Short mmCIF file of C-alpha atoms in Angstrom, two decimals:
data_model
loop_
_atom_site.label_atom_id
_atom_site.label_comp_id
_atom_site.label_asym_id
_atom_site.label_seq_id
_atom_site.Cartn_x
_atom_site.Cartn_y
_atom_site.Cartn_z
CA UNK A 1 25.75 45.89 8.83
CA UNK A 2 22.89 43.96 10.47
CA UNK A 3 19.84 43.23 8.30
CA UNK A 4 17.50 45.39 10.40
CA UNK A 5 15.34 46.59 7.50
CA UNK A 6 15.09 43.06 6.11
CA UNK A 7 14.14 41.69 9.55
CA UNK A 8 11.34 44.24 9.90
CA UNK A 9 10.09 43.41 6.39
CA UNK A 10 10.02 39.67 7.17
CA UNK A 11 7.92 40.15 10.29
CA UNK A 12 5.58 42.68 8.65
CA UNK A 13 5.03 40.26 5.75
CA UNK A 14 4.04 37.60 8.30
CA UNK A 15 1.41 39.92 9.82
CA UNK A 16 3.29 41.08 12.90
CA UNK A 17 3.08 44.56 14.41
CA UNK A 18 6.53 46.06 14.97
CA UNK A 19 7.56 48.28 17.88
CA UNK A 20 10.78 49.23 19.57
CA UNK A 21 14.22 50.56 18.86
CA UNK A 22 16.25 51.16 15.78
CA UNK A 23 18.09 47.84 15.86
CA UNK A 24 16.36 45.34 18.14
CA UNK A 25 12.58 45.38 18.20
CA UNK A 26 9.48 43.51 19.33
CA UNK A 27 7.15 41.81 16.85
CA UNK A 28 3.63 40.97 18.06
CA UNK A 29 0.83 38.94 16.53
CA UNK A 30 -2.09 37.39 18.40
CA UNK A 31 -0.57 35.86 21.55
CA UNK A 32 3.01 35.90 20.27
CA UNK A 33 5.50 38.50 21.46
CA UNK A 34 8.90 37.99 19.84
CA UNK A 35 12.09 39.85 20.75
CA UNK A 36 13.90 40.26 17.40
CA UNK A 37 17.66 40.79 17.25
CA UNK A 38 19.24 41.49 13.84
CA UNK A 39 22.93 40.52 13.70
CA UNK A 40 25.54 41.27 11.07
CA UNK A 41 27.61 38.35 9.78
CA UNK A 42 30.53 39.03 12.16
CA UNK A 43 28.28 39.15 15.24
CA UNK A 44 26.53 35.97 14.08
CA UNK A 45 29.89 34.16 14.06
CA UNK A 46 30.94 35.50 17.50
CA UNK A 47 27.59 36.23 19.19
CA UNK A 48 28.46 35.95 22.89
CA UNK A 49 28.38 39.69 23.61
CA UNK A 50 25.12 40.17 21.71
CA UNK A 51 23.23 37.37 23.45
CA UNK A 52 23.90 38.54 27.00
CA UNK A 53 20.94 40.92 27.23
CA UNK A 54 19.67 39.39 30.46
CA UNK A 55 16.23 38.69 29.04
CA UNK A 56 14.75 41.64 30.89
CA UNK A 57 12.01 42.32 28.35
CA UNK A 58 10.07 39.24 29.43
CA UNK A 59 9.83 37.80 25.92
CA UNK A 60 9.88 34.00 25.95
CA UNK A 61 10.30 33.92 22.17
CA UNK A 62 13.47 35.21 20.53
CA UNK A 63 14.39 35.47 16.89
CA UNK A 64 17.87 36.22 15.66
CA UNK A 65 17.97 37.54 12.09
CA UNK A 66 21.21 37.49 10.12
CA UNK A 67 22.43 37.13 6.56
CA UNK A 68 21.79 33.69 5.05
CA UNK A 69 25.48 32.77 4.84
CA UNK A 70 25.92 33.30 8.61
CA UNK A 71 22.63 31.73 9.78
CA UNK A 72 23.80 28.07 10.07
CA UNK A 73 26.76 29.04 12.28
CA UNK A 74 24.54 31.12 14.55
CA UNK A 75 22.04 28.27 14.86
CA UNK A 76 24.80 25.83 15.81
CA UNK A 77 26.11 28.25 18.43
CA UNK A 78 22.64 28.62 19.96
CA UNK A 79 22.09 24.85 19.97
CA UNK A 80 25.26 24.52 22.05
CA UNK A 81 24.37 27.44 24.32
CA UNK A 82 20.88 26.10 25.14
CA UNK A 83 19.35 29.47 26.11
CA UNK A 84 16.41 29.41 28.58
CA UNK A 85 13.86 30.60 26.01
CA UNK A 86 12.37 29.44 22.71
CA UNK A 87 14.30 30.78 19.74
CA UNK A 88 14.69 30.68 15.99
CA UNK A 89 17.19 32.01 13.47
CA UNK A 90 16.11 33.63 10.22
CA UNK A 91 18.60 33.92 7.38
CA UNK A 92 17.78 36.75 4.94
CA UNK A 93 19.18 38.10 1.70
CA UNK A 94 18.94 41.51 0.05
CA UNK A 95 16.27 40.30 -2.40
CA UNK A 96 13.77 39.70 0.41
CA UNK A 97 14.06 35.92 0.53
CA UNK A 98 14.36 34.33 3.95
CA UNK A 99 14.73 30.94 5.59
CA UNK A 100 13.58 30.09 9.11
CA UNK A 101 15.80 27.75 11.12
CA UNK A 102 14.05 26.42 14.21
CA UNK A 103 15.69 26.17 17.59
CA UNK A 104 16.21 22.96 19.50
CA UNK A 105 13.20 20.62 19.70
CA UNK A 106 11.38 20.79 23.04
CA UNK A 107 13.35 23.80 24.22
CA UNK A 108 13.77 25.27 26.73
#
C-alpha cells in the first residue's frame, strides 16, 4: 500500500497546501508547485509504469514518496532515467519520520 497519508502529513508539516486526488496530489507553498506521487514498495522497485504520466500537469517539481526501505532503489532508478524535471524522493516510515533524497545535481 502506498504511503499516501504519510506523504500528505510530510508536506503539511512543511507548510504546504495540499490539493488533488486520493493518491497523487499537488503540494503548493509560495512559488513551489510539487506533483507528489506516493508509491508502494513494489512500485518503487519497478516504477516504469508509474512514471509515464506524460507530465501533463505542468509541474516542474516532482516528489516520489515511498517507504524508507525502497527509497534508495527508486532514487537510483530515477538517476538512471534522467527525467526532464526536477525531482526528489522521500522515504517515510509509519512513525512519521522521513528522509529526503535529492535528485541529480543540476537537473534537468
